[in-house]
Each structure stands twice: as C-alpha cells, then as structure tokens.
Coordinates of C-alpha atoms in Angstrom, one line a residue:
Chain A
M19 CA 0.4 -0.2 -0.6
N20 CA 2.0 2.8 0.8
Q21 CA 5.5 3.0 0.0
S22 CA 7.3 3.6 3.2
G23 CA 6.8 3.7 6.9
N24 CA 7.7 7.2 5.3
V25 CA 5.7 8.8 5.2
P26 CA 2.4 8.2 7.1
R27 CA -0.9 8.1 6.0
S28 CA -3.0 10.8 7.8
R29 CA -5.2 9.0 10.7
L30 CA -8.6 10.9 10.3
G31 CA -7.6 9.0 6.3
S32 CA -7.8 5.2 7.9
L33 CA -10.0 5.7 10.6
V34 CA -12.7 7.1 6.9
L35 CA -10.8 3.7 5.5
I36 CA -12.1 1.5 7.9
A37 CA -15.3 3.1 8.7
A38 CA -15.8 2.5 4.5
V39 CA -14.9 -1.3 4.7
L40 CA -16.9 -2.4 7.6
G41 CA -20.4 0.6 6.2
G42 CA -19.7 -1.2 2.3
G43 CA -19.5 -4.9 4.0
A44 CA -22.8 -4.5 6.2
A45 CA -24.6 -2.8 3.2
V46 CA -23.6 -5.3 0.3
F47 CA -24.5 -8.1 2.8
A48 CA -28.4 -6.0 3.9
Y49 CA -28.2 -6.2 -0.2
T50 CA -27.4 -9.9 -0.3
A51 CA -29.7 -10.5 1.7
G52 CA -32.6 -9.0 -0.5
W53 CA -33.6 -6.5 2.9
F54 CA -33.2 -3.8 0.0
S55 CA -35.2 -5.9 -2.2
P56 CA -39.0 -5.4 -1.0
G57 CA -39.3 -6.9 -4.9
R58 CA -38.0 -9.9 -4.9
L59 CA -39.8 -12.9 -4.7
S60 CA -38.5 -14.2 -1.9
P61 CA -40.0 -17.8 0.1
E62 CA -41.6 -15.7 2.0
R63 CA -43.0 -13.2 -0.1
M64 CA -44.8 -15.8 -1.5
I65 CA -45.8 -18.0 1.2
A66 CA -47.4 -14.3 2.3
A67 CA -49.4 -14.3 -1.1
L68 CA -50.9 -18.2 0.0
T69 CA -51.9 -17.4 3.4
P70 CA -55.0 -17.2 3.4
P71 CA -57.6 -13.9 5.0
S72 CA -58.4 -16.2 7.6
G73 CA -54.4 -16.3 9.1
A74 CA -51.4 -19.1 8.4
P75 CA -52.4 -23.3 8.7
L76 CA -49.9 -23.3 11.6
G77 CA -48.4 -26.3 12.1
H78 CA -49.1 -27.4 8.1
R79 CA -48.1 -26.8 4.9
R80 CA -48.5 -23.7 4.2
N81 CA -49.8 -25.1 0.4
H82 CA -51.1 -28.7 0.4
A83 CA -52.1 -28.2 4.1
K84 CA -54.7 -31.4 4.1
G85 CA -53.5 -34.7 3.6
I86 CA -53.1 -38.4 4.4
C87 CA -50.0 -40.5 4.5
F88 CA -49.7 -43.9 2.8
T89 CA -46.6 -45.7 3.3
G90 CA -46.2 -49.2 0.8
V91 CA -43.6 -50.0 -1.8
F92 CA -41.9 -48.6 -5.6
E93 CA -41.7 -51.8 -7.8
A94 CA -39.5 -51.2 -10.8
N95 CA -39.6 -53.5 -13.4
G96 CA -35.9 -52.6 -14.5
N97 CA -37.0 -49.9 -18.0
G98 CA -36.2 -46.8 -15.9
V99 CA -31.8 -47.9 -16.3
E100 CA -32.4 -47.2 -20.7
L101 CA -33.0 -44.0 -19.7
S102 CA -30.7 -42.9 -16.3
R103 CA -28.8 -44.4 -13.9
A104 CA -30.4 -43.9 -10.9
K105 CA -31.4 -47.2 -8.9
V106 CA -34.3 -46.9 -8.4
F107 CA -34.7 -48.0 -12.2
E108 CA -33.2 -51.0 -11.4
R109 CA -35.5 -54.1 -11.0
G110 CA -37.0 -54.2 -7.9
S111 CA -38.6 -53.4 -4.8
Y112 CA -37.8 -49.8 -2.9
P113 CA -39.3 -48.3 0.7
A114 CA -41.7 -45.6 -0.1
L115 CA -43.6 -43.3 1.5
G116 CA -45.9 -40.6 1.2
R117 CA -49.2 -38.9 1.5
F118 CA -51.9 -37.5 -0.7
N119 CA -53.3 -33.5 -0.5
L120 CA -55.2 -30.8 -1.7
G121 CA -54.1 -28.1 -2.8
T122 CA -55.4 -25.2 -1.0
A123 CA -54.2 -23.6 2.5
D124 CA -56.7 -25.0 4.7
P125 CA -56.7 -28.2 6.2
N126 CA -60.0 -27.7 7.2
A127 CA -60.6 -27.5 3.7
V128 CA -64.5 -29.3 2.5
D129 CA -62.9 -31.8 -0.6
A130 CA -65.0 -30.7 -3.3
T131 CA -63.7 -27.4 -1.8
V132 CA -60.9 -28.0 -3.8
R133 CA -59.9 -28.1 -7.8
V134 CA -56.2 -29.8 -7.3
R135 CA -55.6 -32.5 -5.6
G136 CA -51.8 -33.5 -4.8
L137 CA -49.8 -36.9 -4.1
G138 CA -45.7 -36.6 -2.7
L139 CA -43.9 -39.3 -2.8
Q140 CA -40.7 -40.5 -1.2
I141 CA -38.6 -43.7 -2.4
A142 CA -35.5 -44.4 -1.2
A143 CA -33.3 -46.7 -2.8
A144 CA -30.6 -49.5 -1.1
D145 CA -28.2 -47.9 -1.3
G146 CA -29.7 -44.9 0.7
E147 CA -30.1 -42.3 -1.7
E148 CA -33.8 -40.7 -2.1
W149 CA -36.3 -38.8 -5.0
R150 CA -38.4 -36.5 -3.6
M151 CA -40.8 -35.4 -5.6
A152 CA -44.7 -33.5 -5.3
L153 CA -47.1 -34.3 -8.0
I154 CA -50.8 -32.9 -9.5
N155 CA -53.4 -34.2 -10.8
P156 CA -53.9 -31.2 -13.6
P157 CA -51.9 -32.3 -16.8
V158 CA -50.6 -29.1 -17.2
F159 CA -48.9 -26.2 -14.2
A160 CA -51.1 -23.3 -14.5
V161 CA -48.7 -20.3 -15.1
S162 CA -45.4 -20.6 -16.7
T163 CA -42.6 -19.1 -14.2
P164 CA -42.3 -18.5 -10.3
Q165 CA -42.9 -15.0 -10.7
A166 CA -47.1 -15.7 -12.1
F167 CA -47.5 -18.4 -9.8
H168 CA -47.1 -15.6 -7.1
D169 CA -49.2 -12.9 -9.4
L170 CA -52.3 -16.2 -9.5
L171 CA -52.4 -16.6 -5.5
I172 CA -51.9 -12.4 -5.6
A173 CA -55.1 -12.5 -8.5
S174 CA -57.1 -15.0 -7.1
G175 CA -57.8 -13.5 -3.4
K176 CA -58.8 -10.6 -4.5
K177 CA -62.1 -9.1 -4.5
D178 CA -62.3 -7.8 -7.3
P179 CA -63.4 -9.8 -10.1
E180 CA -61.2 -7.1 -12.6
A181 CA -57.7 -8.5 -10.7
M182 CA -57.8 -12.0 -12.7
K183 CA -58.5 -10.5 -16.2
I184 CA -55.8 -8.0 -15.9
F185 CA -53.6 -12.4 -15.2
I186 CA -55.2 -14.0 -17.6
Q187 CA -54.6 -11.8 -20.2
A188 CA -51.1 -11.2 -18.9
N189 CA -50.8 -15.2 -18.2
P190 CA -52.2 -16.3 -21.2
E191 CA -50.3 -19.9 -20.2
F192 CA -52.9 -20.2 -18.3
A193 CA -56.4 -20.8 -20.2
A194 CA -55.0 -24.5 -20.9
F195 CA -55.6 -25.1 -16.8
A196 CA -58.2 -23.3 -16.6
D197 CA -60.1 -25.2 -19.4
W198 CA -59.1 -28.3 -17.5
A199 CA -61.0 -27.3 -14.0
K200 CA -64.1 -26.6 -15.2
T201 CA -64.5 -29.5 -18.7
A202 CA -62.2 -32.8 -16.2
P203 CA -64.1 -34.4 -14.6
W204 CA -64.4 -35.4 -10.8
T205 CA -63.8 -38.5 -9.1
A206 CA -64.6 -39.2 -5.8
S207 CA -61.2 -41.2 -5.2
Y208 CA -57.7 -40.5 -4.5
T209 CA -57.5 -43.1 -6.4
E210 CA -58.8 -42.6 -9.6
E211 CA -56.7 -39.5 -10.9
P212 CA -53.0 -39.0 -11.8
Y213 CA -50.8 -37.3 -10.7
H214 CA -47.9 -35.0 -12.4
G215 CA -44.7 -34.2 -12.1
L216 CA -45.1 -31.6 -14.8
N217 CA -41.2 -30.6 -14.4
S218 CA -38.1 -31.2 -16.3
F219 CA -35.7 -32.8 -15.1
I220 CA -32.6 -34.6 -16.9
F221 CA -32.2 -38.3 -16.3
T222 CA -28.7 -39.7 -17.4
D223 CA -27.6 -43.7 -18.4
A224 CA -25.6 -45.6 -17.8
K225 CA -23.5 -44.2 -20.9
G226 CA -23.8 -40.7 -19.5
G227 CA -26.9 -39.4 -21.9
D228 CA -28.8 -36.2 -21.1
H229 CA -32.9 -37.1 -21.6
A230 CA -35.5 -34.5 -20.7
V231 CA -38.2 -36.3 -19.0
R232 CA -41.7 -35.6 -17.2
W233 CA -43.3 -38.5 -15.1
S234 CA -47.0 -39.2 -14.1
L235 CA -48.4 -42.0 -12.0
L236 CA -51.5 -43.5 -13.7
P237 CA -54.1 -44.6 -11.6
T238 CA -55.0 -48.8 -12.5
V239 CA -57.8 -48.2 -11.4
Q240 CA -60.7 -47.0 -14.6
P241 CA -62.0 -43.0 -12.6
V242 CA -65.4 -42.5 -12.0
P243 CA -66.9 -39.1 -12.3
V244 CA -69.2 -37.8 -10.4
S245 CA -70.7 -34.6 -10.5
L246 CA -69.9 -32.5 -8.1
A247 CA -72.6 -32.0 -6.6
E248 CA -72.7 -35.3 -6.0
L249 CA -69.8 -34.7 -4.0
E250 CA -70.3 -31.7 -1.6
K251 CA -72.6 -34.1 0.0
R252 CA -70.5 -36.6 0.0
G253 CA -68.9 -35.0 3.7
P254 CA -66.2 -32.9 4.4
D255 CA -63.5 -34.8 4.2
F256 CA -65.0 -38.3 1.9
L257 CA -61.2 -37.9 0.4
E258 CA -59.6 -40.0 3.5
Q259 CA -62.4 -41.9 4.6
E260 CA -62.6 -43.6 1.5
I261 CA -58.7 -44.4 0.8
V262 CA -58.4 -45.3 4.4
E263 CA -62.0 -47.6 4.0
R264 CA -60.4 -49.1 0.2
V265 CA -57.0 -49.4 1.3
R266 CA -58.4 -51.7 4.2
T267 CA -61.2 -53.3 2.0
A268 CA -59.7 -53.8 -1.3
G269 CA -56.3 -54.0 -0.2
P270 CA -53.2 -52.4 -2.1
Q271 CA -53.8 -49.5 -4.5
R272 CA -50.9 -48.7 -7.8
W273 CA -50.3 -46.3 -9.6
T274 CA -48.0 -47.4 -13.7
M275 CA -45.5 -44.3 -12.8
V276 CA -44.6 -43.8 -16.6
T277 CA -41.4 -41.1 -17.8
T278 CA -42.3 -39.3 -21.0
V279 CA -39.2 -38.5 -22.3
A280 CA -39.3 -34.8 -24.6
G281 CA -38.5 -34.8 -28.8
P282 CA -35.9 -32.4 -29.7
G283 CA -37.4 -28.6 -29.6
D284 CA -40.2 -29.7 -26.5
P285 CA -40.8 -27.4 -23.7
T286 CA -38.8 -27.7 -20.9
A287 CA -38.5 -24.6 -19.3
D288 CA -42.3 -24.4 -18.6
P289 CA -44.9 -26.9 -17.1
S290 CA -48.0 -24.6 -18.0
K291 CA -46.9 -26.2 -21.8
A292 CA -47.8 -29.9 -22.3
W293 CA -45.7 -32.3 -24.7
P294 CA -47.3 -32.9 -27.9
E295 CA -49.1 -36.0 -27.9
G296 CA -47.1 -38.9 -29.8
R297 CA -43.5 -38.4 -27.7
R298 CA -41.1 -42.1 -26.6
T299 CA -42.7 -43.4 -22.9
V300 CA -41.4 -45.6 -20.8
Q301 CA -43.1 -47.0 -17.5
V302 CA -40.5 -47.3 -14.8
G303 CA -42.9 -49.4 -12.6
T304 CA -45.8 -49.3 -10.4
L305 CA -46.6 -47.4 -7.0
V306 CA -47.9 -50.1 -4.4
V307 CA -50.1 -47.4 -1.2
Q308 CA -49.7 -50.2 0.2
R309 CA -50.6 -48.8 4.2
I310 CA -53.0 -45.2 5.2
E311 CA -51.6 -43.3 8.1
Q312 CA -53.0 -40.2 10.1
E313 CA -51.4 -37.5 9.1
R314 CA -51.1 -36.3 12.1
D315 CA -48.9 -38.7 14.4
G316 CA -47.4 -40.1 10.0
P317 CA -44.5 -41.2 8.4
C318 CA -45.1 -38.0 5.8
R319 CA -45.8 -34.8 8.1
D320 CA -42.4 -34.4 8.9
I321 CA -41.6 -35.6 5.4
N322 CA -40.6 -31.9 3.0
F323 CA -41.6 -33.6 0.1
D324 CA -38.4 -30.9 -2.4
P325 CA -39.0 -32.6 -6.1
T326 CA -35.2 -30.8 -5.7
V327 CA -34.6 -34.0 -3.0
L328 CA -33.4 -36.3 -6.5
P329 CA -30.3 -39.6 -6.5
Q330 CA -27.5 -40.1 -8.5
G331 CA -29.2 -40.4 -11.7
I332 CA -31.9 -37.7 -12.3
R333 CA -31.4 -33.9 -11.5
V334 CA -32.9 -30.6 -12.3
S335 CA -33.4 -28.9 -16.4
D336 CA -33.8 -25.5 -17.5
D337 CA -37.6 -25.4 -15.4
P338 CA -37.5 -22.8 -12.9
F339 CA -39.8 -24.4 -10.8
P340 CA -38.1 -27.6 -9.4
A341 CA -35.7 -24.0 -7.6
A342 CA -38.6 -22.3 -6.2
R343 CA -40.8 -24.8 -4.7
S344 CA -37.7 -26.0 -3.3
S345 CA -37.3 -22.4 -1.4
V346 CA -40.0 -22.6 -0.6
Y347 CA -41.1 -25.6 0.8
R348 CA -38.1 -25.0 2.9
K349 CA -39.3 -22.2 4.4
S350 CA -43.1 -24.0 5.1
Y351 CA -41.4 -27.0 6.3
D352 CA -38.7 -24.4 8.8
L353 CA -42.6 -22.2 9.9
R354 CA -44.4 -25.9 10.5
A355 CA -41.5 -27.4 11.8
A356 CA -40.9 -24.4 14.5
E357 CA -45.2 -24.7 15.5
A358 CA -44.9 -27.5 15.5
S359 CA -46.9 -27.5 19.0
D360 CA -50.2 -26.1 17.7
Y361 CA -50.3 -29.3 15.3
P362 CA -50.1 -31.0 18.3
R363 CA -48.9 -35.5 17.8
T364 CA -51.6 -36.9 19.8
G365 CA -55.9 -35.9 20.1
T366 CA -57.9 -36.0 18.7
A367 CA -60.0 -33.4 17.4
R368 CA -59.1 -31.3 14.3
P369 CA -56.9 -28.1 15.3
Chain B
M231 CA 11.2 -9.0 20.3
S232 CA 13.5 -9.6 17.2
N233 CA 14.0 -12.8 18.5
A234 CA 10.3 -14.0 18.7
P235 CA 8.9 -15.3 15.5
H236 CA 6.6 -12.1 15.3
R237 CA 4.9 -13.7 12.3
F238 CA 3.1 -16.7 12.2
A239 CA 3.9 -19.5 9.9
L240 CA 3.4 -19.5 6.1
I241 CA 1.1 -22.7 6.3
Q242 CA -1.4 -20.9 9.0
R243 CA -1.0 -17.9 7.0
L244 CA -2.8 -19.5 4.0
L245 CA -4.9 -20.9 5.6
H246 CA -6.1 -17.7 7.5
W247 CA -6.3 -16.3 3.9
L248 CA -8.1 -19.0 2.5
M249 CA -10.6 -19.7 5.0
A250 CA -10.7 -16.1 5.4
A251 CA -12.2 -15.8 1.5
C252 CA -14.4 -19.2 2.3
I253 CA -16.0 -17.4 5.6
I254 CA -17.2 -14.8 3.5
A255 CA -18.3 -16.7 1.3
M256 CA -20.3 -18.4 2.9
L257 CA -21.7 -15.1 5.0
F258 CA -22.7 -13.8 1.8
I259 CA -24.3 -16.9 0.2
G260 CA -26.4 -18.0 3.1
V261 CA -27.5 -14.9 3.7
G262 CA -28.5 -14.7 -0.6
M263 CA -29.6 -18.0 -0.8
V264 CA -32.7 -18.6 1.8
S265 CA -33.8 -15.3 -0.4
T266 CA -34.4 -16.4 -3.3
V267 CA -36.2 -18.7 -5.4
A268 CA -34.7 -17.8 -8.5
Q269 CA -32.8 -20.7 -10.3
T270 CA -29.7 -20.0 -8.7
Y271 CA -30.8 -21.0 -5.2
L272 CA -29.7 -25.0 -5.9
P273 CA -26.3 -24.2 -6.1
L274 CA -25.8 -21.9 -4.2
I275 CA -27.3 -24.0 -2.1
L276 CA -25.7 -26.6 -2.9
I277 CA -22.1 -24.6 -2.9
H278 CA -23.4 -24.0 1.3
K279 CA -23.3 -27.2 2.3
T280 CA -20.0 -28.6 0.4
L281 CA -17.8 -25.3 1.5
G282 CA -19.6 -25.6 4.7
V283 CA -18.3 -29.0 5.8
T284 CA -14.9 -28.8 3.7
L285 CA -14.1 -25.7 6.7
L286 CA -15.2 -28.0 8.8
V287 CA -11.9 -30.5 8.8
L288 CA -10.1 -27.4 7.7
V289 CA -10.5 -25.6 10.5
V290 CA -9.6 -28.4 13.0
I291 CA -5.7 -29.3 11.1
R292 CA -5.5 -24.7 11.7
L293 CA -6.3 -26.0 14.5
A294 CA -3.8 -28.3 15.0
L295 CA -1.5 -26.3 13.4
R296 CA -2.7 -23.9 15.7
L297 CA -1.3 -26.1 19.1
H298 CA 1.9 -26.6 16.9
Y299 CA 3.5 -24.0 15.8
G300 CA 1.9 -21.1 18.5
A301 CA 0.9 -17.7 17.4
P302 CA 3.4 -14.0 17.5
P303 CA 2.9 -12.1 20.9
L304 CA 0.8 -9.4 20.7
P305 CA 2.8 -6.2 21.2
A306 CA 3.9 -5.3 24.7
D307 CA 2.7 -1.8 24.5
L308 CA -0.9 -2.8 23.4
P309 CA -3.2 -2.6 26.8
P310 CA -4.4 -4.6 28.4
A311 CA -8.8 -3.7 26.7
M312 CA -8.1 -4.1 23.6
K313 CA -5.3 -7.9 24.4
L314 CA -8.2 -9.5 26.2
G315 CA -10.7 -8.0 23.3
A316 CA -8.2 -9.4 20.7
R317 CA -8.3 -12.8 22.6
L318 CA -11.5 -13.3 22.9
S319 CA -12.7 -12.6 19.7
H320 CA -10.4 -14.8 18.2
L321 CA -11.9 -17.2 20.9
A322 CA -15.3 -16.3 19.0
L323 CA -13.5 -17.2 15.1
Y324 CA -12.1 -20.6 16.2
G325 CA -15.7 -21.5 18.0
F326 CA -17.8 -19.9 14.7
M327 CA -16.1 -21.9 12.7
I328 CA -16.6 -25.2 14.1
V329 CA -20.5 -24.4 15.6
M330 CA -21.9 -23.3 12.3
P331 CA -21.3 -26.4 10.6
L332 CA -22.5 -28.9 13.2
L333 CA -24.9 -26.2 13.4
G334 CA -26.0 -26.6 10.0
L335 CA -25.8 -30.4 9.3
G336 CA -27.6 -31.0 12.5
M337 CA -30.8 -28.4 11.1
L338 CA -30.5 -30.7 7.9
W339 CA -30.8 -34.3 10.7
A340 CA -33.0 -33.3 11.9
A341 CA -35.4 -32.0 9.3
A342 CA -34.7 -36.0 7.6
Y343 CA -33.2 -33.7 4.4
P344 CA -31.0 -36.3 2.8
V345 CA -26.6 -34.3 3.3
V346 CA -25.5 -34.6 -0.7
L347 CA -22.4 -32.5 -1.2
Y348 CA -21.2 -31.4 -4.3
G349 CA -20.1 -34.7 -7.2
G350 CA -22.8 -36.2 -4.7
I351 CA -20.9 -36.8 -1.1
R352 CA -23.5 -37.1 0.5
I353 CA -23.0 -36.9 4.8
P354 CA -25.2 -40.2 6.6
A355 CA -27.6 -38.0 9.8
L356 CA -25.8 -38.4 13.3
L357 CA -29.3 -36.5 14.5
P358 CA -33.4 -38.2 13.9
Q359 CA -35.6 -36.3 12.9
S360 CA -37.3 -33.8 15.3
D361 CA -39.7 -31.0 15.6
I362 CA -38.2 -29.0 18.3
V363 CA -34.2 -30.3 17.6
H364 CA -34.7 -28.4 14.0
T365 CA -36.1 -25.9 15.0
L366 CA -33.2 -24.8 18.6
L367 CA -31.2 -25.4 16.1
W368 CA -31.8 -23.7 12.8
N369 CA -32.8 -20.9 14.6
A370 CA -28.9 -21.1 16.2
H371 CA -27.7 -21.7 12.7
F372 CA -30.0 -18.8 11.8
Y373 CA -29.0 -16.0 14.7
L374 CA -25.1 -17.1 15.0
G375 CA -25.2 -16.5 11.5
F376 CA -24.9 -13.1 11.3
A377 CA -23.5 -13.2 14.7
F378 CA -20.6 -14.5 13.1
F379 CA -20.5 -11.9 10.2
A380 CA -20.6 -8.8 12.4
L381 CA -17.2 -11.0 14.2
V382 CA -16.0 -10.7 10.8
L383 CA -16.4 -7.1 10.4
L384 CA -14.7 -6.5 13.4
H385 CA -11.9 -8.8 13.3
L386 CA -11.1 -7.1 10.0
A387 CA -11.4 -3.5 11.6
A388 CA -9.0 -4.0 14.7
G389 CA -7.5 -5.7 12.0
L390 CA -7.2 -3.3 9.7
F391 CA -6.1 -0.3 13.0
H392 CA -3.5 -2.5 13.3
A393 CA -2.9 -2.6 9.8
L394 CA -3.0 1.8 9.6
I395 CA -3.1 3.5 12.2
R396 CA -1.1 1.2 15.3
R397 CA 0.8 -0.7 12.3
D398 CA 2.7 -3.1 15.3
G399 CA 3.6 -5.3 13.4
V400 CA -0.2 -6.7 14.5
F401 CA -1.0 -7.2 11.0
D402 CA 2.5 -8.5 9.2
A403 CA 1.9 -11.2 11.3
I404 CA -0.9 -12.9 9.6
A405 CA -0.4 -11.4 6.0
L406 CA 0.3 -12.7 3.5
L407 CA 3.3 -10.3 2.2
P408 CA 5.0 -7.5 4.1
L409 CA 2.8 -4.3 4.5
R410 CA 5.9 -2.2 4.8
D411 CA 10.1 -3.1 2.8
R412 CA 11.3 -3.6 6.8
T413 CA 12.9 -7.1 5.7
P414 CA 12.4 -8.8 2.9
V415 CA 10.5 -12.6 3.6
E416 CA 11.1 -15.5 2.4

C-alpha cells in the first residue's frame, strides 16, 4: 500500500477507510439478504401470497395443507435403466412413503371445494439415496414462471373480479389449466386420479447420455366421474375416508409410473406447456400404496417433499419451478416445524 | 522482539486467508440463498453445504497447526483491554468456525433432509428427525450467522486498525506479503 514508513497516512484518512470497509461490507451483506429489495420474489413473499385471509395454517404445510399419509413400495420393472442410472430404476422393490393431499392452504377445507389433488412421494434406494417428488392431477401447470404463480395467488385472492381478468391477459398460458379445471371430470377417490410431475428433469443413463423427461403416476383403477353436486353431499373429508376404507377392504392400490421423453425442441422450462402427443414413453414401475395413516402422527408429516431431493442419475433441468418449490417448501417446513405445538401429534380433534 | 517469531507460519497464513475468503463467501451465500426462489438457489445451497463441511475439516487442521506452531505474541505496548478483546474475539471466531457447520448439518439431519454435497458425496445422518431439535438448530444457525458476520467485520476493522493506524506488526504477523519494505520475508 504505502511505499515507505516515512510517509505516514493521515490517521483520519485511515479511520475513514476502516469505516468505509465496515459500512460497505454491512451494506452489501444487507443487499444480498434482500433487505433493500422488497420486490425480490422471496420464499417469504410466496408464502405470504399463499396465506389465506383467515390466517396461516399453523403447524401445517403452507400449501397442500390437507392430506393423509401412506406407506408402500415402488416396484421398478427395470425399464428405467435405459434412461437413468438412478438405482431406483433397477428392477426391484424400494420403500415408498407419501401423502395424498389437496391443493389448498386450508387444512380444514371441504374436499369438494378443492380442484387440485396432489401426491407427495419419497422413494428410498437401497444405498440410502432418496428421490422425492410432489405431483398434482392437472395435466399442465397453471403458469409458466414462479413470478406468475405468485401473481396468480395475489389475483385470485382479490375480491375485485377485474384482478383475474388482468392476470389472464398478462399470463395467457393460464387458459389451458383453466380449461382443465372447468371441464375435467371430478372423481370421488384419490385412487382414481393421475398425478403428474409436470416439471422437466434430466435423466442421465449409464453411458452418460442425457434425456429430458417428465413423469406421471397413472391410476390402475378406472376413474368414475362424479358430479360436483354429488361430491358436496359426501361430507368434508370423504377423500380421506374413502382411501382408508378402500385400502382396508380392497388391499394395496397401484399407480403406473410413466416417464415421457422430450422430443427435440419440446419446452422443458415451461410446465404450463404440454408436450405433443406421441412422445416416447417408458413405463418404469408401479407405486403400491399398502397402508394409510393419519397425517397427525403419520410418517409423511415431517417429510418435506422437496422435488430437488434427487438420486444420482436425475437432476433438475432449466425448468425454474423445482428450485422455487425447493426454496418455498423449505421455508414452509421451517415454519411448520417451529409451530409443531399448534398441531399436536396426539389428540383426536382436528385443529 | 526481534528474536521471537513475529509472524505465523506460512501454512497458517495461507489457511487464514483461504478460510477468510471462504467464510465471507459462506455468509453471503447463506443470506443470499434463503432470500430467493430463483434457479441459483440450488447451486448456492449446494456450494453452501459443500463449503461448510470443507471449512469444518479445515478448522480442525487449523487448530492443530495453532497448537503446534503457536502464535506470535501481541505487542507489549498494547493496552490490556485490547489484548483481552483480541483473545476473546479469536476464541469466538474459532468457536463460530466449529459450531456453524455442525449446526447446519444438525438442522438438515433433524429435518430428515439427505445431506448430499458436490459430487454426490453423502453425509449420513447422526440425528433423528425432530421438529424441536430442527427449530433450535435452525434458529442458532440463522442468528449466529449474523453474529459471525458482525464479528468478522470487527476482526477486519481491528486488522485494519493494526495495519493502518497502530502499525505494530500485528497485521504483518498474518499478512501473506510484508506490508512495509522492512525485511524481505521468505
């Protein structure tokens, strides 16, 4: 710095420099933390947008708050190994843990009022690796970007009917989801639903080849369409009661896992865009749901179905949603873990 | 004073500056990653976990070197209060370096997250899932992170104070290159 000890830097100048380093360091730190950027889409803002006017569902997931746990196995048929070297695709049976749920922030929602049904799943490979995912029943996601999802939550929460119109004008991709929501038949059972991963991931095969894929769990029972009016008569929790009863009387329930391989130029960064019909599909195995357990003290309660918990052989693509979901799910997990006393593990009454 | 070692061993100085850069990066990555939903969240959290475990290994090496080589004495004319402050702040810095990665690992274990580092290296869980333990460790990791950053700033200020104002050789003891053209080192 200074060339020789003979030219003493002024004391004042040194103090100013020290203060500048400290102040600058603290300011850059605060900027990085987002304290000067209220416009940045943070997990906190996304969770604030999810929170219903009645208040946060303390102790529960901030979205898909109502659900029921299951355990079972994923039976891999071995066909998946041509696409991915992930161990869970090697022919065999792997422990599975999951949760049927409703796309609502209200853990006490009436089942017939919720259009989107979901399934969270964790498959454990023999070597300790885990594959977690969270799927929903619409065939496309509602919007193209996490920011648009935030805007959708804000617009749909407003009383002003113009808010949704303005949102749809700005996000025309929403039409495909809206069409599904209006026209797709309702069913009276979690077992009659398909569950779609929607987000694109990259499978890497044993030779190092990459394949952009999406996956779905397709029901093996024939869906029976039921009118919404009929569902409204069945009570607030008919989905949970139905699956408990069905597994008790009919035994394990199954879904076929189908992976779809993207064609050249298919959009991988936009889950609101379906890939064209006729894309190559590979049936990689069967999810077998063997046992249903109440969420309150069930094994899925403390699992964050973060879709970026992936085994070697599967990684995220340029789809922006898995990172956003990971970030927001983590925050949701931190919150509900800290609020566990608001949702005690024992006790019979719903909160 | 001229007979006593007036500088840390080269390996200690190298490790000091390497860890300084990594710790500052860790603190910034930490507050940055939890404030975004962008795609950079995933690489940032991967770096944060990998670097955190690496730093835990490095601080153990560092402490062993410190026990082996010792440290140059503080200047005799340094006021007792500043000497005490220097000792306590260094103890606290070492404490943070050891505790922060352990808290981070512990909170991931208590949340039943698999800990996977860069290159697919997995750290097996040493704690069972627990809401209470997760919340405790998460809070500690979060708030101590800010305290760590404050202490790093204080340490930086003290270093600059020694280098620019007192010019008492304390900064030279850890500097990679000599501050003044006093005597060529190495």
